[in-house]
Tab-separated table of C-alpha atoms in Angstrom:
chain	number	residue	atom	x	y	z
A	1	MET	CA	0.000	0.000	0.000
A	2	ASP	CA	1.411	3.363	-1.079
A	3	LYS	CA	1.431	5.755	1.892
A	4	ALA	CA	2.944	8.697	0.028
A	5	ARG	CA	1.309	12.013	0.860
A	6	PHE	CA	1.127	15.390	-0.844
A	7	GLU	CA	2.398	18.344	1.166
A	8	PHE	CA	1.996	22.083	0.834
A	9	ARG	CA	3.989	24.159	3.328
A	10	ILE	CA	4.866	27.818	3.712
A	11	PHE	CA	7.254	29.657	6.033
A	12	ALA	CA	7.149	33.188	7.393
A	13	PRO	CA	9.142	35.208	9.928
A	14	TYR	CA	8.054	34.458	13.501
A	15	ASP	CA	6.775	37.498	15.390
A	16	GLY	CA	5.418	35.966	18.606
A	17	VAL	CA	2.288	34.227	17.269
A	18	PRO	CA	2.539	31.387	14.711
A	19	ASP	CA	1.210	32.568	11.365
A	20	LYS	CA	-2.180	31.020	10.431
A	21	LEU	CA	-2.874	29.478	13.879
A	22	LEU	CA	-6.262	31.169	14.293
A	23	THR	CA	-7.184	30.549	10.658
A	24	PHE	CA	-6.380	26.818	10.916
A	25	THR	CA	-8.254	26.518	14.235
A	26	HIS	CA	-11.346	28.141	12.735
A	27	TYR	CA	-11.305	25.691	9.796
A	28	PHE	CA	-10.201	22.451	11.498
A	29	GLY	CA	-11.289	22.867	15.107
A	30	ALA	CA	-9.118	22.505	18.199
A	31	PRO	CA	-5.535	21.312	17.606
A	32	VAL	CA	-3.308	18.879	19.468
A	33	PHE	CA	-0.103	20.495	20.734
A	34	GLN	CA	3.234	18.686	20.427
A	35	GLN	CA	6.904	19.570	20.880
A	36	SER	CA	9.931	17.969	19.268
A	37	ALA	CA	13.670	18.495	18.933
A	38	ASP	CA	14.851	17.127	15.594
A	39	THR	CA	18.294	17.087	13.996
A	40	TYR	CA	18.367	17.235	10.174
A	41	PHE	CA	21.197	16.140	7.881
A	42	LEU	CA	21.686	17.751	4.487
A	43	THR	CA	24.025	17.635	1.541
A	44	ARG	CA	24.464	20.636	-0.723
A	45	GLY	CA	21.584	21.226	-3.157
A	46	GLN	CA	19.783	17.965	-2.325
A	47	ALA	CA	16.231	18.871	-1.275
A	48	ASP	CA	14.476	15.682	-2.393
A	49	LEU	CA	15.388	13.779	0.792
A	50	ASN	CA	14.320	14.464	4.362
A	51	VAL	CA	16.762	12.806	6.800
A	52	LYS	CA	16.463	13.516	10.502
A	53	ILE	CA	16.876	12.068	13.959
A	54	ARG	CA	13.766	12.269	16.133
A	55	ASP	CA	13.345	10.464	19.447
A	56	GLY	CA	16.642	8.651	18.959
A	57	ARG	CA	15.742	7.079	15.587
A	58	LEU	CA	16.718	7.962	12.020
A	59	SER	CA	13.727	8.965	9.894
A	60	ILE	CA	14.053	9.119	6.095
A	61	LYS	CA	11.526	10.450	3.567
A	62	SER	CA	11.911	10.851	-0.190
A	63	ARG	CA	10.152	13.233	-2.562
A	64	VAL	CA	8.567	11.059	-5.225
A	65	GLU	CA	6.549	13.569	-7.259
A	66	CYS	CA	6.152	17.270	-8.005
A	67	ARG	CA	2.793	18.298	-9.441
A	68	SER	CA	1.445	21.808	-10.032
A	69	GLY	CA	3.453	23.301	-7.200
A	70	PHE	CA	2.752	20.457	-4.754
A	71	GLU	CA	5.204	17.805	-3.584
A	72	ARG	CA	4.465	14.188	-2.754
A	73	TRP	CA	6.633	12.519	-0.104
A	74	ARG	CA	6.979	8.885	0.970
A	75	SER	CA	8.488	7.544	4.171
A	76	LEU	CA	11.329	5.143	3.414
A	77	GLY	CA	11.778	4.055	6.998
A	78	ILE	CA	12.225	4.920	10.667
A	79	VAL	CA	15.433	3.161	11.653
A	80	ASP	CA	17.018	2.192	14.962
A	81	PHE	CA	20.725	2.533	15.704
A	82	PRO	CA	23.120	0.939	15.005
A	83	LEU	CA	22.208	1.088	11.322
A	84	THR	CA	22.177	-2.067	9.243
A	85	SER	CA	24.529	-2.461	6.288
A	86	GLU	CA	21.555	-1.916	3.948
A	87	TRP	CA	20.881	1.524	5.442
A	88	ASP	CA	24.581	2.327	5.430
A	89	ASP	CA	24.621	1.568	1.707
A	90	PHE	CA	21.538	3.744	1.118
A	91	LEU	CA	23.045	6.727	2.937
A	92	ARG	CA	26.357	6.267	1.152
A	93	GLN	CA	24.904	5.915	-2.356
A	94	ARG	CA	21.734	7.991	-2.251
A	95	CYS	CA	22.725	10.689	0.234
A	96	HIS	CA	26.479	10.691	-0.499
A	97	TYR	CA	27.416	10.360	3.181
A	98	PRO	CA	31.137	9.684	3.647
A	99	ASP	CA	32.457	6.359	4.893
A	100	ALA	CA	34.059	8.077	7.886
A	101	LEU	CA	30.647	9.170	9.135
A	102	LEU	CA	28.980	5.797	8.682
A	103	ALA	CA	31.881	3.828	10.172
A	104	THR	CA	31.743	5.690	13.479
A	105	ALA	CA	27.978	6.303	13.833
A	106	THR	CA	26.768	3.591	16.200
A	107	ASP	CA	24.159	5.650	18.069
A	108	PRO	CA	22.342	8.979	17.620
A	109	ARG	CA	24.979	11.060	19.443
A	110	SER	CA	27.908	9.620	17.509
A	111	PHE	CA	25.976	10.064	14.228
A	112	VAL	CA	25.456	13.771	14.974
A	113	ASP	CA	29.070	14.205	16.088
A	114	ALA	CA	30.425	12.525	12.944
A	115	ALA	CA	28.121	14.592	10.707
A	116	GLU	CA	29.251	17.825	12.359
A	117	ARG	CA	32.879	16.878	11.656
A	118	SER	CA	32.091	16.140	8.006
A	119	SER	CA	32.833	18.676	5.281
A	120	THR	CA	30.012	17.401	3.039
A	121	VAL	CA	27.130	16.740	5.465
A	122	PHE	CA	25.502	19.741	7.137
A	123	VAL	CA	23.577	19.605	10.405
A	124	ALA	CA	20.537	21.672	11.396
A	125	HIS	CA	19.268	21.472	14.967
A	126	THR	CA	15.575	22.328	15.212
A	127	ARG	CA	13.042	22.785	17.972
A	128	LYS	CA	9.355	22.768	17.068
A	129	HIS	CA	6.188	23.815	18.851
A	130	ARG	CA	3.510	22.199	16.688
A	131	TRP	CA	-0.251	22.602	16.630
A	132	LYS	CA	-1.573	19.577	14.710
A	133	PHE	CA	-5.016	19.419	13.080
A	134	GLN	CA	-7.100	16.682	11.456
A	135	LEU	CA	-10.284	16.872	9.396
A	136	GLY	CA	-11.172	13.654	7.592
A	137	ARG	CA	-8.339	12.818	5.179
A	138	LEU	CA	-6.738	16.240	5.569
A	139	SER	CA	-3.966	16.927	8.084
A	140	GLY	CA	-2.808	20.405	9.021
A	141	GLU	CA	-0.016	21.815	11.111
A	142	VAL	CA	0.988	25.247	12.324
A	143	ALA	CA	4.366	25.459	14.002
A	144	ARG	CA	6.965	27.685	15.552
A	145	VAL	CA	10.276	26.371	14.253
A	146	ALA	CA	13.686	27.341	15.587
A	147	VAL	CA	16.547	26.403	13.236
A	148	ASN	CA	19.998	26.777	14.786
A	149	GLY	CA	18.470	29.605	16.831
A	150	ALA	CA	16.573	31.440	14.034
A	151	ALA	CA	12.761	31.373	14.423
A	152	PHE	CA	10.186	30.826	11.676
A	153	SER	CA	6.459	30.171	11.504
A	154	SER	CA	5.397	27.184	9.390
A	155	SER	CA	1.965	26.223	8.020
A	156	LEU	CA	1.288	22.838	6.397
A	157	LEU	CA	-1.515	20.970	4.645
A	158	GLU	CA	-0.991	17.250	3.989
A	159	SER	CA	-3.076	14.457	2.460
A	160	ALA	CA	-2.759	11.407	0.236
A	161	ASP	CA	-5.389	13.088	-1.961
A	162	LEU	CA	-4.213	16.245	-3.752
A	163	GLU	CA	-7.760	17.480	-4.350
A	164	THR	CA	-8.418	17.422	-0.602
A	165	ILE	CA	-5.581	19.909	-0.111
A	166	THR	CA	-6.532	22.218	-2.982
A	167	ALA	CA	-10.131	22.406	-1.727
A	168	ALA	CA	-8.910	23.715	1.650
A	169	MET	CA	-6.214	26.146	0.491
A	170	ALA	CA	-8.326	29.308	0.398
A	171	ASN	CA	-10.029	28.478	3.712
A	172	VAL	CA	-6.717	28.481	5.626
A	173	GLY	CA	-5.037	31.363	3.821
A	174	LEU	CA	-2.563	29.378	1.683
A	175	GLU	CA	-3.998	30.149	-1.749
A	176	GLY	CA	-1.491	32.008	-3.932
A	177	GLN	CA	1.447	31.104	-1.678
A	178	THR	CA	4.640	29.321	-2.745
A	179	ASN	CA	5.146	25.762	-1.504
A	180	LEU	CA	8.456	25.200	0.269
A	181	SER	CA	9.438	21.848	1.770
A	182	PHE	CA	11.216	21.593	5.107
A	183	PRO	CA	14.471	20.300	3.523
A	184	ALA	CA	14.434	23.153	0.983
A	185	MET	CA	13.944	25.724	3.756
A	186	LEU	CA	16.874	24.242	5.683
A	187	GLN	CA	19.030	24.258	2.543
A	188	GLN	CA	18.291	27.966	2.111
A	189	SER	CA	18.818	28.760	5.796
A	190	LEU	CA	22.260	27.133	5.735
A	191	GLY	CA	23.195	28.783	2.425
A	192	LEU	CA	23.302	25.485	0.540
A	193	MET	CA	20.685	26.259	-2.114
A	194	ALA	CA	19.208	29.391	-3.644
A	195	LEU	CA	15.441	29.802	-3.621
A	196	PRO	CA	13.034	31.723	-5.894
A	197	HIS	CA	12.795	35.465	-5.232
A	198	SER	CA	9.152	35.136	-4.111
A	199	VAL	CA	10.221	32.835	-1.300
A	200	THR	CA	13.251	34.812	-0.131
A	201	GLN	CA	11.082	37.941	0.017
A	202	ARG	CA	8.666	36.224	2.427
A	203	LEU	CA	11.489	34.965	4.644
A	204	ASP	CA	13.122	38.393	4.876
A	205	PRO	CA	11.680	40.271	7.896
A	206	ASP	CA	12.506	43.612	6.255
A	207	THR	CA	10.266	42.933	3.241
A	208	SER	CA	7.526	40.800	4.823
A	209	SER	CA	4.375	42.244	6.284
A	210	ARG	CA	3.942	41.586	9.998
C-alpha cells in the first residue's frame, strides 16, 4: 500500500504568534499540541530527501513527485541505531554520506558528532512547537520552528489526496502562496541552495508584512 502524501507548506518570519494558527483553528477545530527536537542532515543542493533524527531514531523520507506546485513525499523508513549495512549503503549511495561518518555512527549522538565533523554533510538542529489538526483525510499543522536559533512560523496541509488539499487552500489562507518543503527551507537557511525570489522575500523580515 502506497502511503505517500502530498504536502503544501509555507514559512514566514516568527513574530510571537505562529502565522495562520487562528485561521487553521477556525477551519479544522481545536488542535493537538506537540513539541519535538529534531536534527536534520543535508548535503548541498539535495532537497528531495528528508533525513532527521527524532526520538533517537533515524527517519528518512523521499520526494517522489512534483505536481502543479505540490510535492508528494513517501516515508522510506524509521530506523534504529546501530544502522544495518543496507541503510549504510543507502546513505552512502543515495545521500552521499562519507564512509568516515557511517563507520563511526553507532548511536544517535555519535551520528550527529560525525556529521558535524564532516565537510560534506551539514547539520541543522531544530526545535518545534507544533499545533496539529485533522479533518477527515486532511492533516494540518501550524508550528513555531527554531533552526539553529533562528525562528520561523510554518503552516502545512498534507493528504494522500491532492484534491483534498486544494479544496482547503483558500479556507486556511494558503492560496497564492509558494510551496516550500522543510528540507528546501533548511538548505536555504544554511546557504546550501538558492530559492526563488518570491520565497526569499517572504522569509526576509525587512520585506515581509507583519
